[in-house]
Amino acid sequence: MNIKLLTHPTMKNVRVFVCENYDELSEKAAAIVGGAMQQKDGFILGLATGSSPVGLYQGLIKQYEEGVLDFSKVKSYNLDEYYPIAPENDQSYVYFMNKNLFDHVNIDKANVHLPDGNAADVEKACSDYEKEISDLGGVDLQVLGIGSNGHIGFNEPCDEFVGPTHVVTLTENTIKDNSRFFASADLVPRKAVSMGIGTIMNAKQIVLVANGKNKADAIKAALEGPVVPGVPASVLQFHKNVTFVLDKDAASKLEIFKEN
Ligand code: F6R
């Protein structure tokens, strides 16, 4: 592996690994996440969906199969879920997580948590989810992807950072983007529930994975631009322990973060 570690001249809380390709990125991210999980019994793992962490999850499954990783006491909390959506719907994040991770490791499904896409009282479901995570002291490690517009979770660019888990009304743009996964745009849920920026920032450690040229501007803005709600991921510059694991393309616009 030919992985470069980039650092910022002053911002020592943020590490950036640049990998040759997606496979290498996934292996590196899985080594960081798996390594952290081995340090603590009852690890609280924050998870993301989307294409970026699929290879990381395959790496965790491999570590489990090799007997290196045990999920039996792990508790997981996902970033987000559509609302309303049934868990059996193959576009639900419950379905995604079962297919890409949970069905392949020895996690106790009673310890798996996602925002309730079917809650009768969705506002209450948000505050219950937030309280549950905060009562645990925040997640131990949060896995993140990043949108090409700099979003994290369903926290889209806006005028102010929203702290706790909340209901999001999807923009027409997001509905259009996500309609490729549904039979038609009418079937895309109009809302979602997402951990807020505060929930994410309360994680003790954060690992963000991103690959591809279409993420290069978002990565540059997140890491080297000002911290503004117009680029939600830029807030990660203020986190005390955050690692970006990127491929060459996603890292291609960085200038201030350098190998040294
Ligand atoms: C998923 C999530 C989103 C994705 C982001 C990137 O739970 O919260 O913020 O991480 O949209 O998606 P991909 O990885 O598909 O490019």
Short mmCIF file of N, CA and C and ligand atoms in Angstrom, two decimals, residues 47-54 78-81 93 143-149 151-156 178 180-181 194 209-211 214-215, ligand 1:
data_model
loop_
_atom_site.label_atom_id
_atom_site.label_comp_id
_atom_site.label_asym_id
_atom_site.label_seq_id
_atom_site.Cartn_x
_atom_site.Cartn_y
_atom_site.Cartn_z
N LEU A 47 -22.89 4.85 12.17
CA LEU A 47 -22.75 4.33 10.81
C LEU A 47 -23.43 5.22 9.79
N ALA A 48 -22.94 5.12 8.55
CA ALA A 48 -23.52 5.87 7.43
C ALA A 48 -23.92 4.87 6.34
N THR A 49 -24.81 5.31 5.47
CA THR A 49 -25.15 4.51 4.29
C THR A 49 -24.48 5.17 3.07
N GLY A 50 -24.94 4.86 1.88
CA GLY A 50 -24.35 5.43 0.67
C GLY A 50 -23.26 4.52 0.13
N SER A 51 -22.74 4.90 -1.03
CA SER A 51 -21.76 4.01 -1.70
C SER A 51 -20.38 4.08 -1.04
N SER A 52 -20.01 5.22 -0.46
CA SER A 52 -18.63 5.38 0.03
C SER A 52 -18.21 4.34 1.07
N PRO A 53 -19.03 4.05 2.12
CA PRO A 53 -18.53 3.13 3.15
C PRO A 53 -18.74 1.64 2.86
N VAL A 54 -19.26 1.29 1.68
CA VAL A 54 -19.54 -0.14 1.41
C VAL A 54 -18.25 -0.98 1.51
N ASN A 78 -27.27 4.58 13.39
CA ASN A 78 -27.09 5.15 12.05
C ASN A 78 -27.39 6.64 12.02
N LEU A 79 -26.73 7.29 11.08
CA LEU A 79 -26.88 8.74 10.90
C LEU A 79 -28.29 9.17 10.54
N ASP A 80 -28.93 8.40 9.66
CA ASP A 80 -30.16 8.93 9.08
C ASP A 80 -31.04 7.83 8.49
N GLU A 81 -32.26 8.22 8.16
CA GLU A 81 -33.24 7.33 7.52
C GLU A 81 -34.28 8.19 6.84
N TYR A 93 -32.77 2.64 4.78
CA TYR A 93 -31.40 2.48 5.26
C TYR A 93 -31.29 1.24 6.17
N VAL A 143 -18.78 6.93 11.52
CA VAL A 143 -18.39 6.83 10.11
C VAL A 143 -19.23 7.83 9.32
N LEU A 144 -18.58 8.58 8.44
CA LEU A 144 -19.29 9.54 7.59
C LEU A 144 -18.89 9.39 6.13
N GLY A 145 -19.85 9.68 5.24
CA GLY A 145 -19.53 9.99 3.86
C GLY A 145 -19.72 11.50 3.71
N ILE A 146 -19.60 12.00 2.52
CA ILE A 146 -19.84 13.44 2.28
C ILE A 146 -20.54 13.61 0.94
N GLY A 147 -21.51 14.49 0.89
CA GLY A 147 -22.16 14.77 -0.38
C GLY A 147 -21.28 15.68 -1.24
N SER A 148 -21.53 15.71 -2.53
CA SER A 148 -20.71 16.57 -3.39
C SER A 148 -20.97 18.05 -3.07
N ASN A 149 -22.05 18.35 -2.33
CA ASN A 149 -22.30 19.73 -1.90
C ASN A 149 -21.82 19.96 -0.47
N HIS A 151 -22.64 18.04 2.20
CA HIS A 151 -23.54 17.60 3.28
C HIS A 151 -22.96 16.42 4.05
N ILE A 152 -23.35 16.31 5.31
CA ILE A 152 -23.05 15.12 6.11
C ILE A 152 -24.36 14.67 6.76
N GLY A 153 -24.60 13.36 6.77
CA GLY A 153 -25.94 12.89 7.10
C GLY A 153 -26.88 13.53 6.09
N PHE A 154 -28.07 13.95 6.58
CA PHE A 154 -28.97 14.72 5.71
C PHE A 154 -28.89 16.20 6.08
N ASN A 155 -27.75 16.61 6.66
CA ASN A 155 -27.54 18.03 6.97
C ASN A 155 -27.06 18.73 5.71
N GLU A 156 -28.01 19.35 5.01
CA GLU A 156 -27.70 19.99 3.73
C GLU A 156 -27.16 21.41 3.98
N ASN A 178 -32.07 11.36 -5.80
CA ASN A 178 -32.31 10.05 -5.19
C ASN A 178 -33.34 9.23 -5.96
N ARG A 180 -33.19 8.12 -8.75
CA ARG A 180 -32.59 7.05 -9.56
C ARG A 180 -32.65 5.69 -8.86
N PHE A 181 -32.77 5.72 -7.53
CA PHE A 181 -32.84 4.45 -6.79
C PHE A 181 -34.27 3.93 -6.64
N SER A 194 -32.44 12.90 10.50
CA SER A 194 -30.97 12.87 10.48
C SER A 194 -30.41 13.29 11.82
N VAL A 209 -15.04 8.91 4.89
CA VAL A 209 -14.48 8.29 3.67
C VAL A 209 -15.08 8.98 2.43
N ALA A 210 -14.22 9.23 1.44
CA ALA A 210 -14.71 9.85 0.19
C ALA A 210 -13.80 9.44 -0.96
N ASN A 211 -14.41 9.17 -2.07
CA ASN A 211 -13.63 8.81 -3.26
C ASN A 211 -14.24 9.46 -4.50
N ASN A 214 -15.77 13.76 -8.17
CA ASN A 214 -16.95 14.59 -7.86
C ASN A 214 -17.01 14.97 -6.38
N LYS A 215 -16.09 14.45 -5.56
CA LYS A 215 -16.03 14.84 -4.15
C LYS A 215 -14.89 15.84 -3.88
C1 F6R B 1 -25.70 8.47 4.27
C2 F6R B 1 -25.45 9.87 4.40
C3 F6R B 1 -25.02 10.76 3.28
C4 F6R B 1 -23.92 10.15 2.41
C5 F6R B 1 -23.53 11.10 1.29
C6 F6R B 1 -22.51 10.47 0.34
O1 F6R B 1 -26.13 7.90 5.49
O2 F6R B 1 -25.61 10.33 5.48
O3 F6R B 1 -24.59 11.98 3.81
O4 F6R B 1 -22.82 9.86 3.19
O5 F6R B 1 -24.64 11.49 0.55
O6 F6R B 1 -23.12 9.44 -0.36
P1 F6R B 1 -22.27 8.45 -1.29
O7 F6R B 1 -21.33 7.73 -0.38
O8 F6R B 1 -23.28 7.54 -1.90
O9 F6R B 1 -21.55 9.33 -2.27
#
